XYZ file of C-alpha atoms in Angstrom:
767
model
C 127.875 -31.703 35.575
C 127.174 -35.288 36.778
C 124.053 -35.509 38.950
C 124.350 -38.391 41.438
C 121.365 -40.270 42.823
C 121.669 -38.822 46.360
C 121.894 -35.304 45.028
C 118.788 -35.939 42.861
C 116.862 -37.232 45.852
C 117.887 -34.247 47.984
C 116.691 -31.942 45.177
C 113.349 -33.687 44.844
C 112.843 -33.620 48.619
C 113.601 -29.899 48.754
C 111.139 -29.230 45.855
C 108.446 -31.283 47.571
C 108.901 -29.390 50.878
C 108.560 -26.012 49.082
C 105.414 -27.209 47.254
C 103.958 -28.366 50.598
C 104.612 -25.035 52.183
C 103.013 -23.207 49.250
C 99.885 -25.386 49.485
C 99.682 -24.869 53.187
C 100.010 -21.143 52.762
C 97.039 -20.979 50.392
C 94.941 -23.300 52.586
C 95.678 -20.953 55.554
C 94.109 -18.034 53.740
C 90.438 -17.519 54.756
C 87.933 -15.890 52.411
C 86.733 -13.905 55.421
C 90.255 -12.880 56.548
C 90.379 -9.172 57.254
C 86.712 -8.711 56.297
C 85.081 -8.818 59.741
C 85.483 -5.016 60.263
C 83.985 -4.453 56.802
C 81.023 -6.644 57.675
C 80.475 -4.878 61.000
C 80.590 -1.495 59.300
C 78.141 -2.664 56.611
C 75.692 -4.005 59.275
C 75.887 -0.763 61.210
C 75.176 1.215 58.036
C 72.235 -1.113 57.252
C 70.770 -0.647 60.812
C 71.184 3.137 60.521
C 69.488 3.208 57.108
C 66.558 1.111 58.539
C 66.179 3.424 61.538
C 66.239 6.516 59.257
C 63.530 4.847 56.996
C 61.319 4.270 60.094
C 61.857 7.901 61.179
C 60.857 9.124 57.720
C 57.686 6.954 57.864
C 56.679 8.596 61.135
C 57.410 12.070 59.828
C 55.304 11.349 56.760
C 52.425 10.093 58.931
C 52.282 13.261 61.062
C 52.368 15.438 57.975
C 55.955 16.723 58.494
C 56.757 15.736 54.912
C 54.609 16.830 52.011
C 55.559 14.103 49.560
C 57.011 10.582 49.458
C 60.389 11.399 47.852
C 62.271 11.059 51.169
C 60.703 7.543 51.607
C 61.881 6.572 48.135
C 65.406 7.866 48.946
C 65.580 6.013 52.253
C 64.491 2.773 50.610
C 67.205 3.303 47.999
C 69.793 3.829 50.747
C 68.641 0.553 52.382
C 69.076 -1.247 49.100
C 72.546 0.362 48.667
C 73.665 -0.844 52.119
C 72.495 -4.342 51.220
C 74.555 -4.229 48.064
C 77.612 -2.982 50.074
C 77.167 -5.835 52.606
C 76.942 -8.343 49.739
C 80.207 -6.890 48.290
C 82.072 -7.529 51.554
C 81.265 -11.247 51.623
C 82.938 -13.878 49.433
C 80.784 -15.313 46.624
C 82.968 -18.418 46.073
C 84.107 -21.307 48.156
C 82.452 -23.533 50.814
C 81.106 -20.472 52.698
C 79.258 -19.026 49.696
C 75.980 -21.062 50.054
C 75.496 -20.095 53.683
C 76.255 -16.460 53.140
C 74.117 -16.332 49.990
C 71.225 -17.817 51.858
C 71.482 -15.159 54.563
C 71.646 -12.380 51.959
C 68.546 -13.811 50.242
C 66.699 -13.642 53.575
C 67.622 -9.952 53.850
C 66.443 -9.249 50.318
C 63.126 -10.965 51.034
C 62.662 -9.018 54.213
C 63.356 -5.740 52.432
C 60.818 -6.605 49.677
C 58.199 -7.490 52.272
C 58.817 -4.147 54.074
C 58.667 -2.355 50.711
C 55.213 -3.939 50.094
C 53.937 -2.728 53.476
C 55.361 0.698 52.705
C 53.421 0.857 49.395
C 50.230 -0.037 51.240
C 50.935 2.670 53.773
C 51.518 5.215 51.065
C 48.198 4.399 49.403
C 46.235 4.379 52.622
C 47.893 7.540 53.863
C 47.283 9.250 50.530
C 43.503 8.451 50.651
C 43.290 9.641 54.252
C 45.162 12.894 53.572
C 42.959 13.541 50.507
C 39.756 13.056 52.491
C 41.126 15.257 55.281
C 41.738 17.925 52.728
C 38.333 17.735 51.091
C 36.214 17.100 54.203
C 36.269 20.819 55.263
C 35.310 21.838 51.733
C 32.238 19.573 51.378
C 31.234 20.269 55.042
C 31.378 24.007 54.348
C 29.317 23.635 51.168
C 26.750 21.505 53.010
C 26.584 24.162 55.796
C 26.121 26.924 53.207
C 23.104 25.106 51.695
C 21.548 24.586 55.118
C 21.976 28.263 56.050
C 20.270 29.189 52.827
C 17.077 27.382 53.802
C 14.376 29.367 55.460
C 13.671 26.844 58.232
C 17.325 26.516 59.358
C 17.211 22.878 60.556
C 18.960 23.026 63.904
C 19.195 19.256 64.525
C 20.749 18.700 61.072
C 23.295 21.407 61.795
C 24.082 19.913 65.183
C 24.768 16.447 63.664
C 27.003 18.056 61.013
C 29.043 19.918 63.695
C 29.057 16.734 65.855
C 30.498 14.669 62.951
C 33.128 17.315 62.408
C 34.073 17.239 66.076
C 34.332 13.432 66.053
C 36.756 13.621 63.087
C 38.886 16.149 64.964
C 38.859 14.186 68.225
C 39.922 10.967 66.464
C 43.380 12.406 66.216
C 43.671 12.105 70.035
C 41.203 9.220 70.713
C 42.093 6.430 68.248
C 40.858 2.877 68.123
C 37.585 1.031 67.410
C 35.626 3.272 69.826
C 36.531 6.382 67.924
C 35.620 4.725 64.602
C 32.253 3.567 66.022
C 31.312 7.110 67.151
C 32.173 8.550 63.738
C 29.975 5.955 62.031
C 27.082 6.640 64.454
C 27.264 10.381 63.697
C 27.382 9.620 59.969
C 24.283 7.394 60.249
C 22.345 10.023 62.167
C 23.268 12.674 59.550
C 21.839 10.406 56.835
C 18.490 10.072 58.677
C 17.636 13.756 58.195
C 15.500 14.840 55.232
C 16.951 17.118 52.643
C 15.046 19.448 50.296
C 17.275 19.362 47.203
C 19.603 17.161 45.222
C 22.397 19.542 45.961
C 21.931 19.031 49.684
C 21.856 15.270 49.194
C 25.057 15.347 47.204
C 26.794 17.539 49.784
C 25.584 15.378 52.681
C 26.814 12.210 50.883
C 30.210 13.860 50.280
C 30.468 14.806 54.001
C 29.634 11.277 55.140
C 31.954 9.560 52.578
C 34.953 11.735 53.392
C 34.376 11.386 57.138
C 34.313 7.594 56.944
C 37.448 7.570 54.702
C 39.272 9.761 57.209
C 38.234 7.678 60.207
C 38.898 4.303 58.581
C 42.160 5.557 56.948
C 43.450 6.679 60.287
C 43.121 3.167 61.718
C 44.565 1.540 58.619
C 47.640 3.745 58.559
C 48.180 3.291 62.335
C 48.121 -0.483 61.809
C 50.544 -0.275 58.862
C 52.936 1.975 60.756
C 53.035 -0.432 63.674
C 53.754 -3.321 61.320
C 56.484 -1.384 59.524
C 58.176 -0.325 62.660
C 57.962 -3.768 64.209
C 59.160 -5.591 61.121
C 62.152 -7.840 62.062
C 64.551 -6.547 59.386
C 67.339 -5.678 61.776
C 67.085 -9.152 63.385
C 67.577 -10.693 59.975
C 70.778 -8.732 59.486
C 72.019 -9.639 62.997
C 71.434 -13.261 62.265
C 73.605 -12.978 59.077
C 76.324 -11.249 61.053
C 76.303 -14.007 63.644
C 76.744 -16.544 60.916
C 79.640 -14.602 59.393
C 81.309 -14.349 62.780
C 81.016 -18.093 63.463
C 82.380 -18.958 59.941
C 85.296 -16.508 60.412
C 86.173 -18.037 63.765
C 86.127 -21.499 62.254
C 88.415 -20.367 59.398
C 90.734 -18.662 61.861
C 91.262 -21.833 63.855
C 91.824 -23.828 60.654
C 94.285 -21.248 59.407
C 96.274 -21.398 62.682
C 96.663 -25.114 62.177
C 97.984 -24.670 58.650
C 100.403 -21.947 59.771
C 101.777 -24.260 62.398
C 102.469 -26.803 59.727
C 104.115 -24.038 57.636
C 106.343 -23.242 60.648
C 107.469 -26.868 60.971
C 108.227 -27.018 57.276
C 110.243 -23.791 57.475
C 112.301 -25.256 60.319
C 113.060 -28.308 58.236
C 113.989 -26.092 55.231
C 116.363 -23.863 57.378
C 118.097 -27.004 58.663
C 118.589 -28.272 55.146
C 119.856 -24.831 53.943
C 122.338 -24.773 56.844
C 123.612 -28.161 55.767
C 124.115 -26.866 52.205
C 125.881 -23.713 53.459
C 128.385 -25.784 55.411
C 129.130 -27.838 52.288
C 129.584 -24.744 50.118
C 131.701 -22.800 52.594
C 135.168 -23.782 51.130
C 133.960 -23.279 47.585
C 132.538 -19.869 48.375
C 135.830 -18.767 50.111
C 137.943 -19.762 47.112
C 135.652 -18.163 44.620
C 135.545 -15.026 46.765
C 139.304 -14.674 46.778
C 139.523 -15.062 43.017
C 136.727 -12.665 42.385
C 138.196 -10.069 44.698
C 141.520 -10.214 42.896
C 140.053 -10.073 39.397
C 137.732 -7.185 40.279
C 140.731 -4.942 41.090
C 141.064 -3.948 37.360
C 143.925 -3.150 34.991
C 147.402 -4.860 34.569
C 147.523 -8.189 36.405
C 150.406 -10.498 37.367
C 150.516 -13.609 39.506
C 153.654 -14.757 41.307
C 154.776 -17.259 43.866
C 156.342 -16.553 47.203
C 159.739 -16.308 45.487
C 158.407 -13.351 43.407
C 158.750 -15.235 40.137
C 156.009 -14.232 37.711
C 153.660 -17.106 36.759
C 151.068 -15.120 34.847
C 150.866 -11.637 33.206
C 148.043 -10.306 31.070
C 148.344 -8.168 27.968
C 147.694 -4.905 29.842
C 150.841 -5.520 31.931
C 152.913 -6.098 28.777
C 151.697 -2.782 27.353
C 152.357 -0.941 30.626
C 155.853 -2.335 31.133
C 156.796 -2.593 27.428
C 157.913 -6.192 27.973
C 156.719 -8.724 25.366
C 154.255 -11.211 26.926
C 156.591 -14.129 26.768
C 159.423 -12.347 28.588
C 157.404 -11.591 31.742
C 156.866 -15.137 32.832
C 159.626 -16.394 35.102
C 161.115 -12.973 35.704
C 161.503 -11.489 39.213
C 158.590 -9.150 39.752
C 160.769 -6.919 41.910
C 162.845 -6.135 38.784
C 159.747 -5.569 36.652
C 158.198 -3.205 39.161
C 161.098 -0.767 39.441
C 164.429 -2.398 40.164
C 166.483 -0.562 42.756
C 163.776 2.192 43.156
C 161.248 -0.363 44.487
C 163.530 -1.864 47.134
C 161.826 -0.195 50.068
C 158.453 -1.002 48.582
C 159.058 -4.709 48.370
C 160.554 -4.827 51.840
C 157.233 -3.464 53.108
C 155.323 -5.810 50.830
C 157.034 -8.973 52.122
C 156.091 -8.055 55.674
C 152.386 -7.284 54.788
C 151.910 -10.322 52.517
C 153.666 -12.600 54.954
C 150.896 -11.760 57.470
C 148.307 -12.735 54.883
C 147.094 -9.145 54.356
C 146.284 -7.206 51.212
C 148.549 -4.288 50.385
C 147.236 -1.278 48.423
C 149.025 1.862 47.414
C 150.657 3.989 44.765
C 154.253 3.693 43.680
C 156.579 4.719 40.900
C 157.884 2.044 38.550
C 160.115 1.798 35.497
C 159.341 0.166 32.154
C 161.714 -1.951 30.041
C 163.335 1.140 28.607
C 163.742 2.794 32.022
C 160.912 5.289 31.592
C 159.028 5.968 34.804
C 155.313 5.482 35.239
C 152.927 5.528 38.221
C 150.523 2.819 39.217
C 147.802 2.355 41.817
C 148.286 -1.321 42.871
C 146.796 -4.005 45.039
C 148.777 -7.076 46.201
C 146.422 -9.879 47.148
C 147.903 -12.971 48.917
C 146.306 -16.418 48.482
C 146.599 -18.512 51.625
C 146.619 -22.159 52.421
C 144.491 -23.866 55.127
C 146.988 -22.720 57.833
C 146.756 -19.089 56.689
C 150.241 -18.975 55.182
C 150.610 -17.274 51.786
C 151.292 -19.608 48.839
C 151.083 -17.063 46.053
C 149.764 -13.574 45.392
C 148.216 -11.549 42.601
C 149.083 -7.943 41.734
C 146.458 -5.705 40.056
C 147.743 -2.326 38.784
C 146.102 0.767 37.350
C 148.150 3.256 35.291
C 147.796 6.677 36.985
C 150.605 8.506 35.225
C 148.171 10.945 33.520
C 146.493 11.616 36.808
C 149.825 12.379 38.527
C 150.753 14.797 35.737
C 147.337 16.534 36.041
C 147.835 16.690 39.829
C 151.169 18.472 39.363
C 149.549 20.930 36.913
C 146.693 21.542 39.376
C 149.150 22.164 42.164
C 151.074 24.708 40.139
C 147.854 26.424 39.081
C 146.523 26.391 42.624
C 149.706 27.942 43.968
C 149.652 30.629 41.315
C 146.056 31.496 42.210
C 146.741 31.386 45.908
C 149.745 33.653 45.611
C 148.192 36.093 43.075
C 148.006 39.748 44.155
C 144.555 40.063 42.502
C 141.400 38.810 44.114
C 140.159 35.663 42.376
C 136.677 34.290 43.105
C 134.984 31.215 41.514
C 131.210 30.722 41.821
C 128.735 28.093 40.673
C 126.198 28.741 37.894
C 123.855 30.301 40.467
C 126.490 32.833 41.584
C 127.294 31.195 44.989
C 130.970 31.364 45.996
C 132.860 28.091 45.784
C 136.473 29.502 46.053
C 138.206 32.676 47.057
C 141.960 33.218 47.225
C 143.904 34.940 50.013
C 143.982 38.200 48.093
C 140.174 38.257 48.343
C 140.416 37.858 52.118
C 142.975 40.632 52.353
C 141.001 43.056 50.198
C 137.437 42.414 51.499
C 138.186 41.443 55.146
C 135.932 38.344 54.751
C 137.468 34.948 55.582
C 137.345 32.237 52.943
C 135.221 29.850 55.076
C 132.996 32.724 55.912
C 131.881 33.401 52.291
C 131.678 29.822 50.930
C 128.142 29.275 49.692
C 127.257 32.993 49.787
C 126.629 35.275 46.869
C 129.137 38.096 46.011
C 126.249 40.524 46.540
C 127.388 40.665 50.187
C 129.984 43.170 48.871
C 127.376 45.513 47.263
C 127.928 49.064 48.271
C 124.673 50.519 46.889
C 126.706 52.753 44.578
C 125.456 51.052 41.416
C 121.877 51.081 40.153
C 120.034 47.853 39.264
C 120.462 48.385 35.498
C 124.267 48.189 35.998
C 123.956 44.628 37.425
C 121.247 43.715 34.906
C 123.537 44.574 31.982
C 126.418 42.663 33.614
C 124.278 39.491 34.062
C 122.909 39.746 30.553
C 126.453 39.511 29.250
C 127.467 36.697 31.573
C 124.426 34.501 31.071
C 124.934 34.907 27.330
C 128.410 33.407 27.736
C 130.309 36.671 27.149
C 133.109 37.989 29.283
C 132.317 41.091 31.288
C 134.827 43.789 32.178
C 134.241 46.922 34.176
C 134.753 48.780 37.423
C 132.810 48.329 40.657
C 132.616 50.093 43.975
C 132.214 47.510 46.671
C 132.041 47.492 50.474
C 134.479 45.701 52.742
C 133.375 43.745 55.751
C 134.241 46.693 58.007
C 131.979 48.958 55.912
C 134.747 50.786 54.048
C 134.267 51.329 50.306
C 136.842 50.285 47.703
C 137.051 50.383 43.926
C 138.239 47.538 41.710
C 138.626 46.580 38.068
C 136.711 43.328 37.447
C 136.878 40.705 34.678
C 134.292 37.945 34.986
C 134.559 34.932 32.653
C 131.818 32.250 32.253
C 133.109 28.657 32.341
C 131.331 26.384 29.875
C 130.960 22.593 29.805
C 131.242 20.404 26.755
C 127.581 21.154 25.870
C 128.039 24.901 26.093
C 126.264 25.296 29.397
C 127.586 27.618 32.089
C 128.908 25.639 35.101
C 131.003 28.344 36.828
C 132.016 31.963 36.827
C 135.658 33.147 37.438
C 136.155 36.713 38.599
C 139.584 38.369 38.629
C 139.511 41.687 40.476
C 142.200 44.333 41.007
C 141.910 46.777 43.848
C 142.410 50.208 42.284
C 141.219 52.258 45.297
C 144.594 53.699 46.129
C 145.469 54.330 42.491
C 142.186 56.263 41.945
C 142.646 58.040 45.239
C 146.084 59.209 44.217
C 144.632 60.517 40.984
C 142.012 62.384 42.970
C 144.688 63.701 45.332
C 146.673 65.012 42.399
C 143.566 66.712 40.979
C 142.761 67.951 44.443
C 146.184 69.523 44.953
C 145.996 71.098 41.472
C 142.625 72.592 42.458
C 144.085 73.991 45.656
C 147.034 75.508 43.829
C 144.856 77.165 41.192
C 141.948 78.105 43.463
C 142.247 78.518 47.143
C 145.891 79.611 47.417
C 145.087 82.693 45.351
C 143.227 84.284 48.336
C 146.138 84.335 50.840
C 148.614 85.158 48.054
C 146.496 88.149 47.107
C 146.532 89.252 50.720
C 150.286 88.832 50.898
C 150.548 91.011 47.768
C 148.488 93.649 49.587
C 150.877 93.609 52.583
C 153.811 94.007 50.151
C 152.123 97.073 48.642
C 151.520 98.574 52.100
C 155.138 98.038 53.151
C 156.449 99.548 49.879
C 154.423 102.731 50.390
C 156.628 105.795 50.902
C 156.131 107.623 54.134
C 154.558 106.216 57.262
C 153.621 102.551 57.106
C 150.291 101.426 58.619
C 151.623 98.552 60.771
C 148.199 97.807 62.223
C 146.554 97.303 58.830
C 149.449 95.165 57.587
C 149.348 93.076 60.762
C 145.530 92.613 60.353
C 145.984 91.427 56.744
C 148.810 89.016 57.777
C 146.552 87.600 60.507
C 143.742 86.943 58.019
C 146.197 85.394 55.641
C 147.502 83.071 58.440
C 143.921 82.120 59.383
C 143.122 81.279 55.713
C 146.215 79.147 55.315
C 145.662 77.380 58.686
C 142.006 76.617 57.846
C 142.978 75.529 54.326
C 145.697 73.213 55.596
C 143.508 71.658 58.266
C 140.608 71.063 55.885
C 142.719 69.686 53.082
C 144.559 67.385 55.468
C 141.257 65.974 56.795
C 139.857 65.721 53.250
C 142.933 63.803 52.080
C 142.679 61.360 54.919
C 139.049 60.749 54.262
C 139.650 60.204 50.574
C 142.526 57.880 51.283
C 140.399 55.770 53.650
C 143.221 55.823 56.198
C 142.737 53.235 59.004
C 141.370 54.786 62.178
C 141.507 53.117 65.597
C 139.252 55.669 67.287
C 135.908 53.978 66.306
C 133.818 53.496 69.402
C 130.232 52.974 70.353
C 128.704 56.366 71.024
C 125.103 57.656 71.583
C 124.139 60.026 68.792
C 121.846 62.233 70.865
C 124.562 63.760 73.119
C 126.778 64.399 70.060
C 123.915 66.358 68.466
C 123.433 68.444 71.649
C 127.168 69.152 71.847
C 127.237 70.263 68.223
C 124.287 72.605 68.810
C 126.008 74.110 71.921
C 129.173 74.770 69.903
C 127.218 76.371 67.020
C 125.297 78.576 69.524
C 128.574 79.686 71.172
C 130.135 80.523 67.777
C 127.084 82.574 66.769
C 127.193 84.394 70.093
C 130.867 85.272 69.490
C 129.801 86.854 66.226
C 127.185 88.930 67.991
C 124.264 86.822 66.843
C 121.650 85.151 68.989
C 120.374 82.103 67.020
C 117.391 80.185 68.294
C 117.693 76.332 68.062
C 114.638 74.039 68.278
C 116.314 70.699 69.315
C 114.394 67.446 69.585
C 116.431 64.269 70.276
C 114.126 62.435 72.666
C 112.971 59.909 70.012
C 116.521 58.604 69.556
C 117.142 58.053 73.223
C 119.516 55.042 73.590
C 120.375 54.926 69.844
C 124.141 54.321 69.527
C 126.324 54.255 66.452
C 129.874 52.954 65.865
C 131.794 56.072 64.962
C 134.718 58.429 65.484
C 132.946 60.980 67.786
C 135.306 63.812 66.754
C 134.563 63.300 63.040
C 130.814 63.023 63.564
C 130.975 66.226 65.712
C 132.899 67.854 62.868
C 130.258 66.831 60.288
C 127.386 68.128 62.441
C 129.362 71.354 63.064
C 129.828 71.949 59.325
C 126.043 71.592 58.699
C 125.054 73.754 61.702
C 127.678 76.313 60.777
C 126.123 76.746 57.262
C 122.676 76.959 58.871
C 123.825 79.697 61.292
C 125.717 81.613 58.540
C 122.744 81.706 56.178
C 119.756 82.092 58.582
C 118.315 85.382 59.829
C 118.622 85.942 63.634
C 114.849 85.715 64.066
C 114.448 82.416 62.258
C 114.851 79.330 64.483
C 116.910 76.403 63.309
C 115.210 73.084 63.929
C 117.431 70.077 64.756
C 115.877 66.611 65.155
C 117.286 63.146 65.847
C 114.928 60.298 65.267
C 114.966 56.558 64.463
C 114.433 55.412 60.906
C 114.537 51.966 59.225
C 117.832 50.282 60.132
C 119.394 53.464 61.373
C 119.077 56.877 62.964
C 118.747 60.275 61.191
C 119.761 63.804 62.141
C 117.870 66.528 60.289
C 118.856 70.255 60.321
C 116.089 72.511 58.887
C 116.759 76.253 58.420
C 114.731 79.090 56.909
C 117.658 80.584 55.038
C 117.955 81.783 51.417
C 117.652 78.271 49.911
C 119.205 77.061 46.686
C 118.143 76.631 43.119
C 118.494 73.194 41.385
C 121.893 74.133 39.836
C 123.407 75.121 43.142
C 121.891 72.144 44.843
C 123.609 69.776 42.348
C 127.016 71.436 42.909
C 126.924 72.156 46.609
C 128.995 69.041 47.565
C 131.903 69.812 45.180
C 135.206 70.928 46.807
C 135.639 74.727 46.950
C 132.069 75.476 45.856
C 130.456 78.248 47.850
C 126.958 79.609 47.415
C 128.365 83.035 48.414
C 130.845 83.009 45.496
C 129.347 85.139 42.698
C 131.238 82.945 40.226
C 129.120 80.040 41.195
C 125.974 81.332 42.806
C 124.277 84.442 43.974
C 125.424 86.360 47.045
C 123.816 85.134 50.333
C 120.724 86.868 51.562
C 119.916 86.946 55.241
C 122.308 86.118 58.043
C 125.851 87.329 57.646
C 127.097 85.063 54.914
C 129.758 82.468 55.102
C 133.482 82.872 55.175
C 134.384 79.274 54.522
C 136.643 77.941 51.794
C 134.032 75.660 50.171
C 135.091 72.298 51.722
C 132.507 72.096 54.533
C 129.812 69.896 52.825
C 132.496 67.923 50.914
C 134.145 66.970 54.242
C 130.769 66.321 55.860
C 129.738 64.014 52.979
C 133.025 62.011 53.220
C 132.736 61.677 57.005
C 129.127 60.324 56.884
C 129.950 57.956 53.999
C 133.066 56.710 55.782
C 130.708 55.715 58.635
C 128.474 53.750 56.189
C 125.863 56.478 56.148
C 124.267 58.933 53.679
C 123.855 62.686 53.437
C 120.939 64.319 51.635
C 120.406 68.052 50.922
C 116.952 69.283 50.073
C 115.683 72.753 49.088
C 112.401 73.836 47.508
C 114.181 76.777 45.839
C 115.623 80.156 46.585
C 114.122 81.719 49.687
C 112.610 78.375 50.807
C 115.323 77.238 53.227
C 117.467 74.097 53.281
C 117.086 70.697 54.946
C 120.169 68.556 55.521
C 119.621 64.893 56.539
C 122.535 62.826 57.946
C 121.621 59.120 58.247
C 123.907 56.700 60.151
C 123.555 52.935 60.424
C 122.482 51.797 63.821
C 125.064 49.767 65.767
C 123.935 46.230 66.831
C 122.355 46.458 70.251
C 122.153 50.220 70.091
C 118.571 51.281 70.535
C 116.047 48.583 70.743
C 113.192 51.006 70.099
C 114.241 51.491 66.492
C 112.311 49.622 63.760
């Protein structure tokens, strides 16, 4: 590149301007910038430390402190605050000498105050020592005087007077107090003594008295000097100097910043000038870069669609040799007759100077189709008219084939009769097909992001799921059967195959579950077994009675029509009861849809069932006492078929009436429990052993049947067909509830608990 003289001069001017702005920036920085707050905080800490030192001195003087360790600590704090203050101030530059001089004054003042403090400590120590020993020597001297036979009264008076003056000096300080102590001491020395011990004791009394009196004045003077020492004023003087220096630097910095602003304006003007000169170059380079960044097979053509350039990728895509593409009509290369509509649209878009992007199907040299994602970019002249254009293509044939495969697979999954669910590695649902919606009752959007555990019925124990997840997390396929719960609460059984989906590294990224609803199939199997059981078990009773009628009618002589009619009536009742029970049992096992589900309060249903049971007992000549308590469940409603719930309660109460003695009350309670309401029927009947308790729910089982259990004791025994508790269990479970039967053993009675889920909004008192 040739550098002309004007361009060189402009470059040098720009460089000089940038250097000037950099210099002005550093000159505008003040060594005290941003440190005023730190200086103020350090000065305040210094003043506080000095005040606390003075307070400690006073406390030491009045004997509130027993040693001088606090004084040493306070002096150390004062030194530390001085060090902190020194750290906040700059130690270089033109401000350093002034600041260093101020800090030296503070150090000198602290040293002078420390010297006064040492003198105070020495004087105060001597005074305190004499105060401590004066009572001792005075007591010894008094003891010696009391031991003398003559008991010198005047000497004793002077001793007591000296002691009084020492005590009064605490409240009457100054030269007058010191003078009076000295006079008393001199008078005490004028008395004659009779032994060396008395002389030594008297001298000790006088010496310690004078030390106490003189030490009091000395310490008072030192305290006043310490408290009045101008240490704080020295710090304030330094702070005023710092504030003035900071103000001076601030004004100087503002001047430099103004010069920086002027330089920035000049720089912006020059940059604007350069941008205007570079505008056309940037526009051209931007067009070229935009076209080249589109990727893949590239051709360039004029407005007549004749190719002027084609890269190697275009040759490979179209199967044209590189030399054959140049000069050819691009409309022929890009599809011939199939692209006629495409190029008609292109001419309109490119003629407006706009870029066209899209996907289209083209043909190679041998006529084989391929798909491309293309962008047609027009290049415009100064008037905005296209002069040429560039086409950038990406081969998307493989993607199109994959899309078709995905569509076929998706349609197969969507139309599959089996439920198909895809989850992420954490088990959260990412996809569910329409069969899943039809089987479970949950909408697809409703379950996305949720865990399939929303379908749990509670019929499987935790080890079942633990074994399943052990297989899945190990990368193994799991197959088995599950009993799940639909959205409406109904149970259904399904065969499930869950397959982990692994990534290239062998990690699990998804789980795919294919599930077949086998509820109806299993129900039909149960129905077949059920019918076989009826044919081999319960139909024998009415058939036996019909055989008895036949024998009566075949007897020679007079036929007992009344007896035959009675047997036929019993046979009819047995068949009618059998048909009604088996029909209801079949409907419950088949989970037939029922439109009679309503919101109903459970308490009134319990009371109605008790009234029916009481009436039935009365018709049999028995007066059964019921202890009914339903007040706790007042307002508790359940969603149910009232006739079925009444039938279930009637079956339980019928068994209690049949097996209970007339003098034993039957207790019936209805109370709230966690997330539901429970009806408990407690009788004092014959009870059941563990074997009978485990079989009592099976169809056609009867505790009064000697083939299964002992004959009933108490009450009048049952006459049922052995389907009562089976029907009762199916009714409760069809309502999403549970039925529990408890007995402590034979002769201990039976407790039956029917628990129903509480309907939303039904009974706010329940926990």
